[in-house]
mmCIF file of C-alpha atoms and ligand atoms in Angstrom:
data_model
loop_
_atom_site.group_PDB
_atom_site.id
_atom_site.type_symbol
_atom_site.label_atom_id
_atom_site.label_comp_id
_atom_site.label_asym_id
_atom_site.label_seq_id
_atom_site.Cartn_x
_atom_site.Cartn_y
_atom_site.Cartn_z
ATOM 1 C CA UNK A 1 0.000 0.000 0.000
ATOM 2 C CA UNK A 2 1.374 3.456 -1.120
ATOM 3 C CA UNK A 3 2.573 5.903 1.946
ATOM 4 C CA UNK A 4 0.972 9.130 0.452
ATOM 5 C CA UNK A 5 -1.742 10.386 1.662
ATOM 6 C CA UNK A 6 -3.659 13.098 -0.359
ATOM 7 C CA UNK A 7 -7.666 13.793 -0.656
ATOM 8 C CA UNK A 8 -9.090 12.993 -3.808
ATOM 9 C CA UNK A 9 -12.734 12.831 -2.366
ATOM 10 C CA UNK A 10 -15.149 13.254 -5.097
ATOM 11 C CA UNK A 11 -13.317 13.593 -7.964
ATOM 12 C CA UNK A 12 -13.130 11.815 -10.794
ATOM 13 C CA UNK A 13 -10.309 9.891 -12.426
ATOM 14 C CA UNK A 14 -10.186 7.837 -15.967
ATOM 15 C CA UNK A 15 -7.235 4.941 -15.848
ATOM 16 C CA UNK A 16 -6.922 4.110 -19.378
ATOM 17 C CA UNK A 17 -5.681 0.577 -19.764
ATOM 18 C CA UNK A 18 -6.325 -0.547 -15.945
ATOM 19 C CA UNK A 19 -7.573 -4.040 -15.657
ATOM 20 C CA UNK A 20 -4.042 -5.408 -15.232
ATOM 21 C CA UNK A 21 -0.332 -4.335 -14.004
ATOM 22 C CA UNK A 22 0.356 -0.508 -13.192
ATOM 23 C CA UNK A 23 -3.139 0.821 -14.252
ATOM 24 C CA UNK A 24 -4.578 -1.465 -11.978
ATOM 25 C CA UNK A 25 -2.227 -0.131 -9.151
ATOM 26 C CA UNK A 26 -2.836 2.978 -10.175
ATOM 27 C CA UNK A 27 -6.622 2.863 -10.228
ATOM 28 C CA UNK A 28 -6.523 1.316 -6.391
ATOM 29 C CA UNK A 29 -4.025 4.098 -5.532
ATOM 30 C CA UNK A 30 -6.741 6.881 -6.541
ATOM 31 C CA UNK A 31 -9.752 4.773 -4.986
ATOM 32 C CA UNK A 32 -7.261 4.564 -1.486
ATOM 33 C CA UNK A 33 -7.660 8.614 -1.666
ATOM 34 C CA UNK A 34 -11.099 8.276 -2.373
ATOM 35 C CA UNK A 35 -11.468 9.218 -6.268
ATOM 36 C CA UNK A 36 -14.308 7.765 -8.351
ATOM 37 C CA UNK A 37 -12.680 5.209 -10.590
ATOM 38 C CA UNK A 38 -13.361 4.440 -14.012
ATOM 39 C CA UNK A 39 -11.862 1.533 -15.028
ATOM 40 C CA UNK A 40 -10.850 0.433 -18.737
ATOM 41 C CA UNK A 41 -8.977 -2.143 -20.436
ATOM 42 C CA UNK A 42 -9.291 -5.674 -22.577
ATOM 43 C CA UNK A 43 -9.208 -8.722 -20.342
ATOM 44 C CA UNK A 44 -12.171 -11.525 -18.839
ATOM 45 C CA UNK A 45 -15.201 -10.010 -18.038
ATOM 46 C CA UNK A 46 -15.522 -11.493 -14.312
ATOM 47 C CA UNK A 47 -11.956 -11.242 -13.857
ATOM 48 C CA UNK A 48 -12.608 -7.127 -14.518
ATOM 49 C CA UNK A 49 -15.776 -7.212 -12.333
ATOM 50 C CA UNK A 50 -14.328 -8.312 -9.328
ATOM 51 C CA UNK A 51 -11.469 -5.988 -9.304
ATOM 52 C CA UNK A 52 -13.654 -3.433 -10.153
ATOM 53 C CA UNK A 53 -15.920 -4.564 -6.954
ATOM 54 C CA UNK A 54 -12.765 -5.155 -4.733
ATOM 55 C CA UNK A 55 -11.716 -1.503 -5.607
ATOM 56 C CA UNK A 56 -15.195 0.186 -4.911
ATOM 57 C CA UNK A 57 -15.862 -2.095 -1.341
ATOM 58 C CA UNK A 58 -12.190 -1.483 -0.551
ATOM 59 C CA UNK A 59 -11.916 2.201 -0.723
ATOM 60 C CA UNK A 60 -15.324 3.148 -0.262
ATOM 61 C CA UNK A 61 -15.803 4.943 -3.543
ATOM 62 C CA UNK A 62 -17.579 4.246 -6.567
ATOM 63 C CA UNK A 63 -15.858 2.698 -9.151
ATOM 64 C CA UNK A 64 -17.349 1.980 -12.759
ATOM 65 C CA UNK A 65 -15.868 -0.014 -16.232
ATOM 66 C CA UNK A 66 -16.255 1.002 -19.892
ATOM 67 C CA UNK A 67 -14.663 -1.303 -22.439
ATOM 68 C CA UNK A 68 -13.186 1.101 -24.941
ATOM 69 C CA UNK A 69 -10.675 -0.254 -27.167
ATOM 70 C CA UNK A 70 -7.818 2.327 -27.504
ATOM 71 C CA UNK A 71 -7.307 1.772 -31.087
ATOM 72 C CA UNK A 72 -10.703 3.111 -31.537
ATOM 73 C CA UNK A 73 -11.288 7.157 -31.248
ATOM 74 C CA UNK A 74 -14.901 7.118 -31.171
ATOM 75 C CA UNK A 75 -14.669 4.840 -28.204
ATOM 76 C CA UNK A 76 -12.276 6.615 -25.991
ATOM 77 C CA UNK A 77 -14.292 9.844 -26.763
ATOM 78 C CA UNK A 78 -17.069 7.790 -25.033
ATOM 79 C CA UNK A 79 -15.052 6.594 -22.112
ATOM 80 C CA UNK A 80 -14.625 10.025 -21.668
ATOM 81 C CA UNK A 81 -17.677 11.638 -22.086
ATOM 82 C CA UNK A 82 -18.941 8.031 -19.784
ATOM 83 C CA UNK A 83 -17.179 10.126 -16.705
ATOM 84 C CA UNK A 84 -19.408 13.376 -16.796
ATOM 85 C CA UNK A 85 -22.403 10.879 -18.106
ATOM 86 C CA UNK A 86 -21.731 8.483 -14.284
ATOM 87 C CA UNK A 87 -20.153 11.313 -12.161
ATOM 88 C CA UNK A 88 -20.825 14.820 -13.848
ATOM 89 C CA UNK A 89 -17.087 15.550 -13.773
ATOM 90 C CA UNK A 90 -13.682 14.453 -14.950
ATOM 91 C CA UNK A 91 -10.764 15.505 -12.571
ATOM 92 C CA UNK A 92 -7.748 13.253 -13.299
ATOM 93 C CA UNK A 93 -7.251 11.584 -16.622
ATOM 94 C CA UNK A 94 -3.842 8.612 -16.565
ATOM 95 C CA UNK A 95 -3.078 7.321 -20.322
ATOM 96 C CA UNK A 96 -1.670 4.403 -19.223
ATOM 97 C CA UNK A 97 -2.633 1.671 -22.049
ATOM 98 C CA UNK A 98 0.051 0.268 -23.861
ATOM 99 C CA UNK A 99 1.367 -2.875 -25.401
ATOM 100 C CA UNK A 100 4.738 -3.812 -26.563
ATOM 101 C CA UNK A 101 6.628 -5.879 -29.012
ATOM 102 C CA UNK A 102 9.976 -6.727 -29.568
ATOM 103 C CA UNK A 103 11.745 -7.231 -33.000
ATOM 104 C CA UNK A 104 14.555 -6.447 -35.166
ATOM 105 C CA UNK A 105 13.526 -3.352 -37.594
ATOM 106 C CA UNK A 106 13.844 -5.219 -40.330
ATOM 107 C CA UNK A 107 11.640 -7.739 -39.149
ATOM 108 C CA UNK A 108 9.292 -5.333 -37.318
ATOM 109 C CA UNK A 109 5.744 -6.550 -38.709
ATOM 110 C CA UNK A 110 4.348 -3.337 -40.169
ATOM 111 C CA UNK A 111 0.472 -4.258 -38.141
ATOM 112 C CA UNK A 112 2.535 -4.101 -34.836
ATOM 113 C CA UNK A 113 4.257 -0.639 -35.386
ATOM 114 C CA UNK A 114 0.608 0.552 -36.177
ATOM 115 C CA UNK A 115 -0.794 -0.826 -33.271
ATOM 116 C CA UNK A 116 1.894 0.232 -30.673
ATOM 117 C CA UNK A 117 1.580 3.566 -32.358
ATOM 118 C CA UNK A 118 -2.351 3.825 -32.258
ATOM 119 C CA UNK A 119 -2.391 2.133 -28.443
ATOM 120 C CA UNK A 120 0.406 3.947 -26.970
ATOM 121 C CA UNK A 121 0.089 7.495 -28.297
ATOM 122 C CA UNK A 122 -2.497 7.857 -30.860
ATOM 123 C CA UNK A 123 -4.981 6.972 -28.040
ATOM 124 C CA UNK A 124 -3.344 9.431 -25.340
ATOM 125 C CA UNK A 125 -4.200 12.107 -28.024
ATOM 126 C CA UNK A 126 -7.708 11.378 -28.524
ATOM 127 C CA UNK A 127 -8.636 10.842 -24.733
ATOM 128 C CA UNK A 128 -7.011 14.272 -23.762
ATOM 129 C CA UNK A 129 -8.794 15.894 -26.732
ATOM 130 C CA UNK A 130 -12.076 14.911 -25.307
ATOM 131 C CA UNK A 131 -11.198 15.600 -22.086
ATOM 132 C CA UNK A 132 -9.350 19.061 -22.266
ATOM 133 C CA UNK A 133 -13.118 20.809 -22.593
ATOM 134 C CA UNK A 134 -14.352 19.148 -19.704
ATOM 135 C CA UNK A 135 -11.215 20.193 -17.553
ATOM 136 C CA UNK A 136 -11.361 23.658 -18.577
ATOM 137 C CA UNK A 137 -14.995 23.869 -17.477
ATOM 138 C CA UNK A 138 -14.238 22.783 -14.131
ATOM 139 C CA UNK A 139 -10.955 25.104 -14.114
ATOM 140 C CA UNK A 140 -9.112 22.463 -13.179
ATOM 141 C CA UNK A 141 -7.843 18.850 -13.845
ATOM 142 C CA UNK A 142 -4.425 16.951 -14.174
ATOM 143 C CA UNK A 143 -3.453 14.593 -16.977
ATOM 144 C CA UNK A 144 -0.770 12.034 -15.951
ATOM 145 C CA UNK A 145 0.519 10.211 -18.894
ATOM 146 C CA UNK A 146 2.368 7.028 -18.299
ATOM 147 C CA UNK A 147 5.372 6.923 -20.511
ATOM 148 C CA UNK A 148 8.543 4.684 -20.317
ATOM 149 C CA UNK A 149 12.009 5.943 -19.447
ATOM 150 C CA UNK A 150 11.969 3.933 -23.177
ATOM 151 C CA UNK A 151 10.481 8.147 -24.295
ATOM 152 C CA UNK A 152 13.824 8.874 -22.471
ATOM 153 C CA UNK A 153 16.372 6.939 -24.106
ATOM 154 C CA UNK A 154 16.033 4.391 -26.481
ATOM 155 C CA UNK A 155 17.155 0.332 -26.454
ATOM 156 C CA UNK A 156 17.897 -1.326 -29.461
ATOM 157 C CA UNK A 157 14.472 -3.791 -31.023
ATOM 158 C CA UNK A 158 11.561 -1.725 -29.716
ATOM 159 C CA UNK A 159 11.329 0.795 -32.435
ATOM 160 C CA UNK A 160 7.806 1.540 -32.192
ATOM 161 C CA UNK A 161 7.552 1.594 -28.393
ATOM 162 C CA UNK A 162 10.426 4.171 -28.124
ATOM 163 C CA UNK A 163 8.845 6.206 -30.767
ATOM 164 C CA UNK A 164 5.864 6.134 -29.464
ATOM 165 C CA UNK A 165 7.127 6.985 -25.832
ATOM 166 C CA UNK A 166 9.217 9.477 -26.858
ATOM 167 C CA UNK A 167 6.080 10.659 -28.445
ATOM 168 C CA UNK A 168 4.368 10.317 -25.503
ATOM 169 C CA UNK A 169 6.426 13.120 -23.572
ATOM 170 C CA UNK A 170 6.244 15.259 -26.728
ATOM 171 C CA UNK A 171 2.340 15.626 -26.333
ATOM 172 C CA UNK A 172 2.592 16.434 -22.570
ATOM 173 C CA UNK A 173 4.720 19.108 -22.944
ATOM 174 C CA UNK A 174 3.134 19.822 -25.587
ATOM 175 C CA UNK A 175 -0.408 19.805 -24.491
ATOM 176 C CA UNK A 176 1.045 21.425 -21.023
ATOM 177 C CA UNK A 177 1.648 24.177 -22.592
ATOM 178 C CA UNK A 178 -2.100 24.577 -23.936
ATOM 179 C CA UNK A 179 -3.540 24.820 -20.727
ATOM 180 C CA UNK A 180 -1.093 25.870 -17.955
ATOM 181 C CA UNK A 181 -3.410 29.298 -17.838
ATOM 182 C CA UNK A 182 -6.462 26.972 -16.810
ATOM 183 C CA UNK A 183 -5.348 25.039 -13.897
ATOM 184 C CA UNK A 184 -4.538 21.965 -16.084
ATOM 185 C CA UNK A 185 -1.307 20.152 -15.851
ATOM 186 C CA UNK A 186 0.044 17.540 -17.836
ATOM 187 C CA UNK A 187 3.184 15.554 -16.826
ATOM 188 C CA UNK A 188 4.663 12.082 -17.882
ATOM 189 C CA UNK A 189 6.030 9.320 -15.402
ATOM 190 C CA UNK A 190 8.584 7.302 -16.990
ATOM 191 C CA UNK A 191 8.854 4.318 -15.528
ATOM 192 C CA UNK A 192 11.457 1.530 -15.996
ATOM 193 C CA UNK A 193 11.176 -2.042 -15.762
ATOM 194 C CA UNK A 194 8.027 -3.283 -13.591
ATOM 195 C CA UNK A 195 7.320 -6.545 -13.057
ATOM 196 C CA UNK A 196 4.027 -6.884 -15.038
ATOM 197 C CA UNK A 197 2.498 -9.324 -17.843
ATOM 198 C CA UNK A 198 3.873 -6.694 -20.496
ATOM 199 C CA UNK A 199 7.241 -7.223 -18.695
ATOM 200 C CA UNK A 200 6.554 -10.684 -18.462
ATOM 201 C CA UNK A 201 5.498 -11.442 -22.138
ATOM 202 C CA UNK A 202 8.472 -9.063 -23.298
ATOM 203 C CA UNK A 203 11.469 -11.476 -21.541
ATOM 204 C CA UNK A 204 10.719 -14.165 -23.724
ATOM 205 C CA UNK A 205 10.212 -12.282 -26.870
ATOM 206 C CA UNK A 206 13.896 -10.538 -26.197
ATOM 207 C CA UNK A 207 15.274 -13.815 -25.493
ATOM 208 C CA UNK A 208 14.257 -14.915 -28.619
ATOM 209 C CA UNK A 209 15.413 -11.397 -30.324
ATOM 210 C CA UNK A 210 18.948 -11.147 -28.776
ATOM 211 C CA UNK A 211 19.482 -14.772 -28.771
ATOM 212 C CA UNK A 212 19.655 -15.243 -25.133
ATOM 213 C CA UNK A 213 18.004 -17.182 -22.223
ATOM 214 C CA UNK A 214 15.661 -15.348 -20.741
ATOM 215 C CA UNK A 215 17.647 -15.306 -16.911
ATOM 216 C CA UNK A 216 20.263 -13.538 -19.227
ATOM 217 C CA UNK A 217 17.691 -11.089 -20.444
ATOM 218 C CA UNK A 218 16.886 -9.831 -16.769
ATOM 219 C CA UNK A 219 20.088 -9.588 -15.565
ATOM 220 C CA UNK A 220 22.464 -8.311 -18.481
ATOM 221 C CA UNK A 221 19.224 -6.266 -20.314
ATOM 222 C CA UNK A 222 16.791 -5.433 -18.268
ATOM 223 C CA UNK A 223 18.402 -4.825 -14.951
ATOM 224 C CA UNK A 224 21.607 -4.160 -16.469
ATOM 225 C CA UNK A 225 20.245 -0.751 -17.442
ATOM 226 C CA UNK A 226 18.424 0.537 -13.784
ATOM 227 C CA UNK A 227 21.446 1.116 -11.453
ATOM 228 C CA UNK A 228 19.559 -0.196 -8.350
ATOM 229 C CA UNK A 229 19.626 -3.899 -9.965
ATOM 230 C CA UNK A 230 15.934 -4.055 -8.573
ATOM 231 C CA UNK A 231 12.452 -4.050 -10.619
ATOM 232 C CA UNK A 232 10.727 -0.433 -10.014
ATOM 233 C CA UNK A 233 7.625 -1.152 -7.193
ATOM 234 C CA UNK A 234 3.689 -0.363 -8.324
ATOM 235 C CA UNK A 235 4.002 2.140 -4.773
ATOM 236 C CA UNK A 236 6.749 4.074 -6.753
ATOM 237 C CA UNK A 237 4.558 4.869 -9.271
ATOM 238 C CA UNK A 238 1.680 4.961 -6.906
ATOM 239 C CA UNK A 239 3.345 8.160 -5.107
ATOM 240 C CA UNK A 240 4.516 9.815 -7.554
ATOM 241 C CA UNK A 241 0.738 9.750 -9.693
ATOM 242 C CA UNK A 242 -0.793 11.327 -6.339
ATOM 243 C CA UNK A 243 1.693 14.107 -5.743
ATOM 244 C CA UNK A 244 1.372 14.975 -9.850
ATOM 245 C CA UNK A 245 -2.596 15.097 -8.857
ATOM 246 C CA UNK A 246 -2.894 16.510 -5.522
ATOM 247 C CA UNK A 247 -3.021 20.666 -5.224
ATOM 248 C CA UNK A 248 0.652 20.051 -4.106
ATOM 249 C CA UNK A 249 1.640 19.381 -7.790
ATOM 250 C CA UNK A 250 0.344 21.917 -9.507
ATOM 251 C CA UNK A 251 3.139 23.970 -10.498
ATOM 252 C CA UNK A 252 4.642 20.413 -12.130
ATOM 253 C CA UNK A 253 3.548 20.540 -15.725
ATOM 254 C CA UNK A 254 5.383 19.333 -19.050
ATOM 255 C CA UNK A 255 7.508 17.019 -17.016
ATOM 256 C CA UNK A 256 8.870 13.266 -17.530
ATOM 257 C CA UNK A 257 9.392 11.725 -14.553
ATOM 258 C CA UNK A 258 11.896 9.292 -14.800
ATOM 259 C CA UNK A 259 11.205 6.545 -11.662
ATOM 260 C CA UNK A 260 13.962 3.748 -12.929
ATOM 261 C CA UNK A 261 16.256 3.992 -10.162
ATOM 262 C CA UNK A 262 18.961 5.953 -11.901
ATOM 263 C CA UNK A 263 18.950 4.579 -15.603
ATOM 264 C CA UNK A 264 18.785 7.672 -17.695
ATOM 265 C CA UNK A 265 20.936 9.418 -15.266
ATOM 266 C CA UNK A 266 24.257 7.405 -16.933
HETATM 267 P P1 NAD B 1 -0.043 -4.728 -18.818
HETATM 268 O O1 NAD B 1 0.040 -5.562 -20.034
HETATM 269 O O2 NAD B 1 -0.044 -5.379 -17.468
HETATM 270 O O3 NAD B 1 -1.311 -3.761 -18.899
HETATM 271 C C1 NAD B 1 -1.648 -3.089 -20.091
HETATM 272 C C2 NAD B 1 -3.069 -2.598 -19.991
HETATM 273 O O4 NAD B 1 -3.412 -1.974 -21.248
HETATM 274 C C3 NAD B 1 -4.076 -3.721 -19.777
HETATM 275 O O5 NAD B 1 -5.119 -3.289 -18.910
HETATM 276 C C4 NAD B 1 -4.627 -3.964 -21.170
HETATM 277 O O6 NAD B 1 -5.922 -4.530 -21.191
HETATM 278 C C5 NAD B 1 -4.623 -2.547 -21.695
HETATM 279 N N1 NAD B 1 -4.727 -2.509 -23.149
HETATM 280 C C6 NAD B 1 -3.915 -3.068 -24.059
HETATM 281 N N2 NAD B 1 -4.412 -2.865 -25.295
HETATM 282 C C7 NAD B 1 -5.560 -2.172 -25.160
HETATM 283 C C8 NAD B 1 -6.539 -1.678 -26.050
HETATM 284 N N3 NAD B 1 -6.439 -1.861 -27.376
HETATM 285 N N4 NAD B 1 -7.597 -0.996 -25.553
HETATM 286 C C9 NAD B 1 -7.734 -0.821 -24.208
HETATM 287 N N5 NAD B 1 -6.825 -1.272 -23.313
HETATM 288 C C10 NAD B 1 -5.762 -1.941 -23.785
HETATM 289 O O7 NAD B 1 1.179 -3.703 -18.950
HETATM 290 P P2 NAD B 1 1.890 -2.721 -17.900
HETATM 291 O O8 NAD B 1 3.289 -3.160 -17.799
HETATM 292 O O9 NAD B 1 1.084 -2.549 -16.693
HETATM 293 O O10 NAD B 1 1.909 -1.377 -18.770
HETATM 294 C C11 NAD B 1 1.097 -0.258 -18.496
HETATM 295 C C12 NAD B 1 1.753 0.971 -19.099
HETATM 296 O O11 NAD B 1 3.009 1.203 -18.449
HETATM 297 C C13 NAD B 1 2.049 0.850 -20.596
HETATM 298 O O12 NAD B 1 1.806 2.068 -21.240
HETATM 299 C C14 NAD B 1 3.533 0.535 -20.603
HETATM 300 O O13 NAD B 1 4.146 0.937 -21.797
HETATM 301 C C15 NAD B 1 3.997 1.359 -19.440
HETATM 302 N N6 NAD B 1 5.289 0.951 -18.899
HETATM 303 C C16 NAD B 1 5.440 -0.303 -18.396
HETATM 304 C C17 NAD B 1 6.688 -0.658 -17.888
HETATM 305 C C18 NAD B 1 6.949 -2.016 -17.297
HETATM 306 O O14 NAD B 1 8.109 -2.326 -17.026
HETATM 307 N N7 NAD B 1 5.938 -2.825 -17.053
HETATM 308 C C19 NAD B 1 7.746 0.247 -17.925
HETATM 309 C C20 NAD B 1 7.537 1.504 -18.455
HETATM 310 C C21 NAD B 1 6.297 1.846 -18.931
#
């Protein structure tokens, strides 16, 4: 459980891509300051009910899901527009949805590029655009878009996820500029490796890229790179989310937050 206490009563926050790994952490981490949740991602139906019920009995909030696919716009502008529709506002909006895949460029299959692309930036763009009016309305909200310290610094076989990260912390500043007269922020947390089912699927797919076994790829690859030697916690990310959208944050904006114990620092 995350150390930071901040009061989110009655507000409203969007997780994109939160039925699994750090939106799901990051959706309980809003609930625990008692933000309405709205939930979104692919995954089994019950499976996303009763984390959707464990996070609404847990906290005490209210906590809702809408199934929009991110590589559809009309559907994220309904996941937004599904906030003011349940709860009549829209305070805190993460774009945290993403996927990954890991290939030489020359073998990089042309659908995946488009679909990293579309699910890790395109979609960012089109939920912010949606929700920008709302914010400005309320004269106030905070956009927290989850990058990579991969929109840092780049590592060789993920062409389309550093592109798209980099993109990622492009828009935010970007989009931080836009609004930083209407008591909108934007920032990006770059995180580095977390132990997730992205993480998980992605250590076999480099082992099969770079030839190696996959205990090679977390040592010599993946931890090689974050100077601590140690996966980066879901609390880590979990603190830093809350500071970006408690009152205390609000003269952070355009930011990337690197949280990967030291890697882009070398
Ligand atoms: P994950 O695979 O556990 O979760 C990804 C989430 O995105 C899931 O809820 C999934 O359903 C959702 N998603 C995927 N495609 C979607 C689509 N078309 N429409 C709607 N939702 C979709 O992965 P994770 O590791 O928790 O990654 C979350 C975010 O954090 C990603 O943007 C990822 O790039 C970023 N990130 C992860 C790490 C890491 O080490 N795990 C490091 C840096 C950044």
């Amino acid at each position: 459980m995350n150390t930071i206490q901040t009061d989110l009563s009655g507000q409203t926050a969007i997780i994109t891509g939160s039925t699994s790994g750090i939106g799901a952490a990051l959706a309980d981490g809003l609930a625990a300051c008692g933000a309405n949740i709205i939930l979104n991602g692919l995954g089994n139906a019950a499976e996303i009910e009763t984390l959707r019920a464990r996070i609404a009995s847990t906290h005490g909030v209210e906590a809702r899901y809408h199934p929009a696919n991110m590589l559809k716009p009309d559907e994220i502008a309904d996941l937004v527009g599904f906030a003011s529709v349940e709860f009549g506002r829209l305070d805190i909006l993460v774009n945290n949805a993403g996927i990954q895949h890991v290939a030489k460029i020359e073998d990089f299959p042309a659908d995946k590029w488009d679909a990293i692309i579309a699910i890790n930036l395109t979609s960012a763009f089109h939920a912010i655009r949606a929700a920008i009016p709302v914010m400005k309305a309320q004269d106030r909200g905070r956009i927290i878009n989850i990058a990579s310290a991969h929109g840092l610094v780049a590592s060789p076989f993920k062409s389309a996820y550093v592109a798209a990260k980099h993109g990622m912390v492009g828009l935010t500043k970007t989009v931080a500029l836009e609004v930083a007269e209407c008591g909108i922020t934007a920032n990006a947390i770059c995180p580095g490796y977390v132990r997730t089912p992205l993480v998980d699927d992605q250590i076999a797919d480099t082992a099969r890229a770079r030839g190696i076994s996959e205990e090679e790829v977390i040592r010599d690859v993946m931890l090689s790179a974050q100077p601590t030697k140690k996966f980066v916690e879901y609390d880590e990310l979990v603190g830093l989310m809350l500071y970006l959208a408690s009152g205390a944050g609000a003269s952070c904006n355009g930011a990337a937050f690197p949280v990967e114990g030291g890697w882009t620092a070398a």
